[in-house]
JSON list of C-alpha atoms in Angstrom, two decimals:
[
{"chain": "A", "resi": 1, "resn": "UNK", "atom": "CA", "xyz": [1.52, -7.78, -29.58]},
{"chain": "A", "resi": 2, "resn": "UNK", "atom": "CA", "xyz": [-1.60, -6.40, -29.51]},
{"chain": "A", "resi": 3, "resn": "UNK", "atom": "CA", "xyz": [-2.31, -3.62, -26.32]},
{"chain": "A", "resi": 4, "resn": "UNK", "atom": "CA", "xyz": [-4.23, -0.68, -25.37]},
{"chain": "A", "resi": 5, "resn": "UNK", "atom": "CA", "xyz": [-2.50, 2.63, -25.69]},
{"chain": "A", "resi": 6, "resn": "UNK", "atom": "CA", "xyz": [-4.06, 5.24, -23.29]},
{"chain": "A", "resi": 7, "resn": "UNK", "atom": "CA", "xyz": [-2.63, 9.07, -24.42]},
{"chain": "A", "resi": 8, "resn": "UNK", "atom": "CA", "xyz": [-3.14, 11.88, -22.49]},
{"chain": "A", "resi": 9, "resn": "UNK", "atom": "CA", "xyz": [-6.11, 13.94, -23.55]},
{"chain": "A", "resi": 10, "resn": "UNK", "atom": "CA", "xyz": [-7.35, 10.84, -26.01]},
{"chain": "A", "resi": 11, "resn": "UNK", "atom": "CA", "xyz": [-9.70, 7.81, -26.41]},
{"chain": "A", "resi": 12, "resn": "UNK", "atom": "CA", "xyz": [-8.01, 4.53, -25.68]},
{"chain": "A", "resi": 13, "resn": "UNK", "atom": "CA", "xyz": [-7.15, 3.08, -29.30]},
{"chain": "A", "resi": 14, "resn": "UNK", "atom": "CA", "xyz": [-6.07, -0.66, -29.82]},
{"chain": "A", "resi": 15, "resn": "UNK", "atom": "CA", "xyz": [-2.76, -0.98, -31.64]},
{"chain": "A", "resi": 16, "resn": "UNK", "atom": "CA", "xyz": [-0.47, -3.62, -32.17]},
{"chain": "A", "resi": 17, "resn": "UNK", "atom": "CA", "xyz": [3.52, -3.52, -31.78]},
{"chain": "A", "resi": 18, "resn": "UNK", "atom": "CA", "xyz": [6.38, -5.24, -31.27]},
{"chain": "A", "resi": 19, "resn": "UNK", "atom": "CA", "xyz": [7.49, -6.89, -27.80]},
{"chain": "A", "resi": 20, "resn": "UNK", "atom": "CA", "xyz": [10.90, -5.83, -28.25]},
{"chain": "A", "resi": 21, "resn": "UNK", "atom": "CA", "xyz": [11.83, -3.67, -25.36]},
{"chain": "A", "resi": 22, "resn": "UNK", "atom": "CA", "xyz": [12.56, -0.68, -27.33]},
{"chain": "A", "resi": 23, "resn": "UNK", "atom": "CA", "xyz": [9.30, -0.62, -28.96]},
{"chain": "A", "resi": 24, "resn": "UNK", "atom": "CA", "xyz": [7.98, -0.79, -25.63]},
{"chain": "A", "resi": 25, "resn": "UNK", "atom": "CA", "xyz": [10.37, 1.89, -24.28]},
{"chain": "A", "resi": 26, "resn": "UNK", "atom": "CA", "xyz": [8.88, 4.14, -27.83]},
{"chain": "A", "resi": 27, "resn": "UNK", "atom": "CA", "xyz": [5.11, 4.02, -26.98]},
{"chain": "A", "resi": 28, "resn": "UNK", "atom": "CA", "xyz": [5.48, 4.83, -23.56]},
{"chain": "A", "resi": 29, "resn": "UNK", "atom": "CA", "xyz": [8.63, 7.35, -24.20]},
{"chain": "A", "resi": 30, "resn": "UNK", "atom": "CA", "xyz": [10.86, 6.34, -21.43]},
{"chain": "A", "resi": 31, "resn": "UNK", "atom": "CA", "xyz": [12.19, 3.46, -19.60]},
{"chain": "A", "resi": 32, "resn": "UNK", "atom": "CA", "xyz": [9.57, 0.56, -19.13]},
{"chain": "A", "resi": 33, "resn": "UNK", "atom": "CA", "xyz": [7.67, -0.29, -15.39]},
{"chain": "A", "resi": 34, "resn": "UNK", "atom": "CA", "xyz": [4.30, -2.20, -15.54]},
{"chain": "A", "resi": 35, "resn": "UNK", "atom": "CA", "xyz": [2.32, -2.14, -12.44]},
{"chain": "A", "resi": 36, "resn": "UNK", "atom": "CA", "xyz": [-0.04, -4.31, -11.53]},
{"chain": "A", "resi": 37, "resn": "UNK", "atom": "CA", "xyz": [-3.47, -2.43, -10.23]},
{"chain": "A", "resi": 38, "resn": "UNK", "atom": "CA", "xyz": [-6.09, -5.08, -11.74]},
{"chain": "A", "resi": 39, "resn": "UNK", "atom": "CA", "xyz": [-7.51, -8.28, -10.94]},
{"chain": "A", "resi": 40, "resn": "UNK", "atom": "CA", "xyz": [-7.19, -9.41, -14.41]},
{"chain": "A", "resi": 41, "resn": "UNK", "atom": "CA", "xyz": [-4.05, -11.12, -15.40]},
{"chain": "A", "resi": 42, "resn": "UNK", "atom": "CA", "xyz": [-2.90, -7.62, -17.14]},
{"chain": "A", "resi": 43, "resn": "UNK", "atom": "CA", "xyz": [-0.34, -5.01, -16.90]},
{"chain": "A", "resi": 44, "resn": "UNK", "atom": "CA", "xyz": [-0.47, -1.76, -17.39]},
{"chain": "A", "resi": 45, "resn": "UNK", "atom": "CA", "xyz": [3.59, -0.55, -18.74]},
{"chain": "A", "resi": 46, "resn": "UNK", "atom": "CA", "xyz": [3.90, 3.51, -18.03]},
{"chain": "A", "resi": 47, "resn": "UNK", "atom": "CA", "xyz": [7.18, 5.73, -18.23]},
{"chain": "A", "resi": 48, "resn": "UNK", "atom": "CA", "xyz": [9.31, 4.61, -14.91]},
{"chain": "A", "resi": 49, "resn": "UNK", "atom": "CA", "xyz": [9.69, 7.89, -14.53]},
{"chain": "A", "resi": 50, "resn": "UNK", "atom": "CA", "xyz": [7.02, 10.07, -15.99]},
{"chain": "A", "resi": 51, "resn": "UNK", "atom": "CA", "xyz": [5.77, 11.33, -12.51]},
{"chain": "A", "resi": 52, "resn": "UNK", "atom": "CA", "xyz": [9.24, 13.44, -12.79]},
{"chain": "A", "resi": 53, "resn": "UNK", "atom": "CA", "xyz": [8.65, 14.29, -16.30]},
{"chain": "A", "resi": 54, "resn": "UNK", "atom": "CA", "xyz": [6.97, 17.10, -17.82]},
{"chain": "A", "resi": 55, "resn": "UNK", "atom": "CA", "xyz": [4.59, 15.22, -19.36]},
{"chain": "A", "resi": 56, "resn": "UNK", "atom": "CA", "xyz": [0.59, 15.47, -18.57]},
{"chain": "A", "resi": 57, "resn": "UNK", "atom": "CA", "xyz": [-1.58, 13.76, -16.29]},
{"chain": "A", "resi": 58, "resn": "UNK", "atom": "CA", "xyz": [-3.44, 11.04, -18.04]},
{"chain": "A", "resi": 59, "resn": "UNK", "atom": "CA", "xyz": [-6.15, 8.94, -16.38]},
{"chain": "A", "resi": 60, "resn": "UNK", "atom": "CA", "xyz": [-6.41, 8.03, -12.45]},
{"chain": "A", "resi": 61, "resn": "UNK", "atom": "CA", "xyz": [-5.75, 4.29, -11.51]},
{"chain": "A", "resi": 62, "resn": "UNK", "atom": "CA", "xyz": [-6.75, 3.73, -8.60]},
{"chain": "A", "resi": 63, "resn": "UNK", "atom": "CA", "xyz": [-6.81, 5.83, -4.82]},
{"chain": "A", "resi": 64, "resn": "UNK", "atom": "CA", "xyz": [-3.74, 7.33, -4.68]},
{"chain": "A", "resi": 65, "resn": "UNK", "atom": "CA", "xyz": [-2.46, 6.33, -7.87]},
{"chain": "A", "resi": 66, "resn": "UNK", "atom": "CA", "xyz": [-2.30, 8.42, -11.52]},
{"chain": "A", "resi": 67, "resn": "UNK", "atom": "CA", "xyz": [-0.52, 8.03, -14.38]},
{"chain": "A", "resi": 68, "resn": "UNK", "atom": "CA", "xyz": [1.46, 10.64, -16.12]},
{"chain": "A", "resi": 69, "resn": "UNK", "atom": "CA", "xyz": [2.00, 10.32, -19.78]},
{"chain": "A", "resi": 70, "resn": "UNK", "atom": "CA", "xyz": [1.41, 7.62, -22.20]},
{"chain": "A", "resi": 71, "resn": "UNK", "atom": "CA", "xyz": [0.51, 3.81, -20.85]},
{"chain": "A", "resi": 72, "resn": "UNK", "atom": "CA", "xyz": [-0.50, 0.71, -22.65]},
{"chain": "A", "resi": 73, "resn": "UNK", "atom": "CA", "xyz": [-2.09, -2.39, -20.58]},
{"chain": "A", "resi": 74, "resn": "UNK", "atom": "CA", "xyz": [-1.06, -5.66, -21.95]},
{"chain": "A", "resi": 75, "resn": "UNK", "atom": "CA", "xyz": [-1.89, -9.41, -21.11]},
{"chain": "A", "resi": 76, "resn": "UNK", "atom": "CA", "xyz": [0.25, -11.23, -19.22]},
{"chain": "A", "resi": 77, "resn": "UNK", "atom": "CA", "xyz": [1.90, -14.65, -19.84]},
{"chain": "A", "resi": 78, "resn": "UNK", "atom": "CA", "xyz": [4.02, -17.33, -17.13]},
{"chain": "A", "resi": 79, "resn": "UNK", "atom": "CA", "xyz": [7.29, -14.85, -17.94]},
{"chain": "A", "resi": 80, "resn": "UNK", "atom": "CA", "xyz": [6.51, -11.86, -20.57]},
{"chain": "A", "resi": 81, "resn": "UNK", "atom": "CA", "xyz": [4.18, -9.21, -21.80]},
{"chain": "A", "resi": 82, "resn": "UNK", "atom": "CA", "xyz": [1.17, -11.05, -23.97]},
{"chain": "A", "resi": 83, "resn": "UNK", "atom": "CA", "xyz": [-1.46, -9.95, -26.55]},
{"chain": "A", "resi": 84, "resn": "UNK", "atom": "CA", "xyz": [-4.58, -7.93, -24.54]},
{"chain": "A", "resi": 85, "resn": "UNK", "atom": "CA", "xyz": [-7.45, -10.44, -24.72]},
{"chain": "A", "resi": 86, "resn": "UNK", "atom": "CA", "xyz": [-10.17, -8.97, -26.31]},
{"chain": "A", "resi": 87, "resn": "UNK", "atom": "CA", "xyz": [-12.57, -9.45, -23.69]},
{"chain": "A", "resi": 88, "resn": "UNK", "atom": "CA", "xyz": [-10.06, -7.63, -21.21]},
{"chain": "A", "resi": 89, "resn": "UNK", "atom": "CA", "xyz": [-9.43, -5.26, -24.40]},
{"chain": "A", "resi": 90, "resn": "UNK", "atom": "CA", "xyz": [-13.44, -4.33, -24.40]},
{"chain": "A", "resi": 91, "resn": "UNK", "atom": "CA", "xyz": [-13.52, -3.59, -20.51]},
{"chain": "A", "resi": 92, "resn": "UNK", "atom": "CA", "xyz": [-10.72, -1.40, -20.49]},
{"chain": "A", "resi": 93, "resn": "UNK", "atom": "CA", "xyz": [-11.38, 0.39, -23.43]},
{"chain": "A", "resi": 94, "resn": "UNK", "atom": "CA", "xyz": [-14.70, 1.19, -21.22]},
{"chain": "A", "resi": 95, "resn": "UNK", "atom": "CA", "xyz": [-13.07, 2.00, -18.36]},
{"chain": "A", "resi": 96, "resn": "UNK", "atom": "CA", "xyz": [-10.49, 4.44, -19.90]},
{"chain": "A", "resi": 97, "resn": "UNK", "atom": "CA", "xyz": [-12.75, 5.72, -22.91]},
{"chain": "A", "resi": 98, "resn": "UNK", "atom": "CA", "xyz": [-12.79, 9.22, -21.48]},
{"chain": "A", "resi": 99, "resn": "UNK", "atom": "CA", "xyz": [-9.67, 11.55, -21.27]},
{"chain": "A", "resi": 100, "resn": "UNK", "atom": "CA", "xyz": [-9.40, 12.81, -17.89]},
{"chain": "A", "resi": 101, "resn": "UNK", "atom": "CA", "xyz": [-8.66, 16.35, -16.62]},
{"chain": "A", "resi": 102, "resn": "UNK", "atom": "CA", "xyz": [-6.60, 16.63, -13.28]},
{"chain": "A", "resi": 103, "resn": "UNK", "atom": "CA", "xyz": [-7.46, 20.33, -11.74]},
{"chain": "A", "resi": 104, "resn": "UNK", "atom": "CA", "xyz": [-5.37, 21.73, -8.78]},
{"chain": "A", "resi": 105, "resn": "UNK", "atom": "CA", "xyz": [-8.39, 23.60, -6.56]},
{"chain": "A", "resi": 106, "resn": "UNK", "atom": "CA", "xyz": [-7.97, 24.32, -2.45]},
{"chain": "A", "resi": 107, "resn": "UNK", "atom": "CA", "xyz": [-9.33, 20.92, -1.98]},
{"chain": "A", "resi": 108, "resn": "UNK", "atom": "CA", "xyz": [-6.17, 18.93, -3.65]},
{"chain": "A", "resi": 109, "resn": "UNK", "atom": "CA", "xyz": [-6.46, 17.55, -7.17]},
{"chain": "A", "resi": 110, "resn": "UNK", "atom": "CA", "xyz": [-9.69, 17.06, -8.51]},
{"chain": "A", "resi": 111, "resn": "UNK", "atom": "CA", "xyz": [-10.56, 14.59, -11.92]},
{"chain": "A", "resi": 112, "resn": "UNK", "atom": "CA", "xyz": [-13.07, 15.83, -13.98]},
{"chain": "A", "resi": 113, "resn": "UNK", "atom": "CA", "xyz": [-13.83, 13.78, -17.01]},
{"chain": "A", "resi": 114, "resn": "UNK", "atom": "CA", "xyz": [-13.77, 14.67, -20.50]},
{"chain": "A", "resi": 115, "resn": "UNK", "atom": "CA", "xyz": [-17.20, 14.04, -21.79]}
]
């Protein structure tokens, strides 16, 4: 299947794996959730419970929402994960190109993009 995996501290890089839950469960390193923050028939499969983990922030979603950890987006079909169009794999390779920074300051959390 081919996806985007998004690492912590990294560019986005196009792989392609196997749909077999534990492959899934391996790139993400933990139990499986996809959420569902796009427009575009796509989901994006994080660690179900990386906000508990010790694992780094990795890129902001959406308002109130960050990921922690490793995530992959993936197209989605009637009842199962799908191949990443590459149209949809060119957008959010842009949107997610630069690693993100998340900075505790007296204001709350501030992003700051890795240039």
């Amino acid at each position: 299947m081919k996806v985007l995996i998004v690492e912590p501290g990294k560019h986005p890089r196009e792989a392609d794996i196997p749909s077999g839950l534990e492959s899934l469960q391996k790139v993400v390193g933990g139990y499986i959730q996809a959420i569902y923050p796009f427009d575009d028939p796509v989901a994006l499969v994080c660690d179900e419970e990386g906000l508990f983990k010790e694992t780094e922030w990795n890129r902001f979603i959406c308002e109130g929402c960050a990921i922690k950890g490793t995530f992959f987006i993936c197209g989605l079909g009637a009842e199962d994960f799908t191949d990443l169009p590459e149209n949809l794999l060119q957008k959010y390779t842009k949107r997610f190109y630069e690693p993100e920074l998340f900075v505790r300051t007296a204001q709350g959390i501030q992003v700051i993009r890795i240039r």
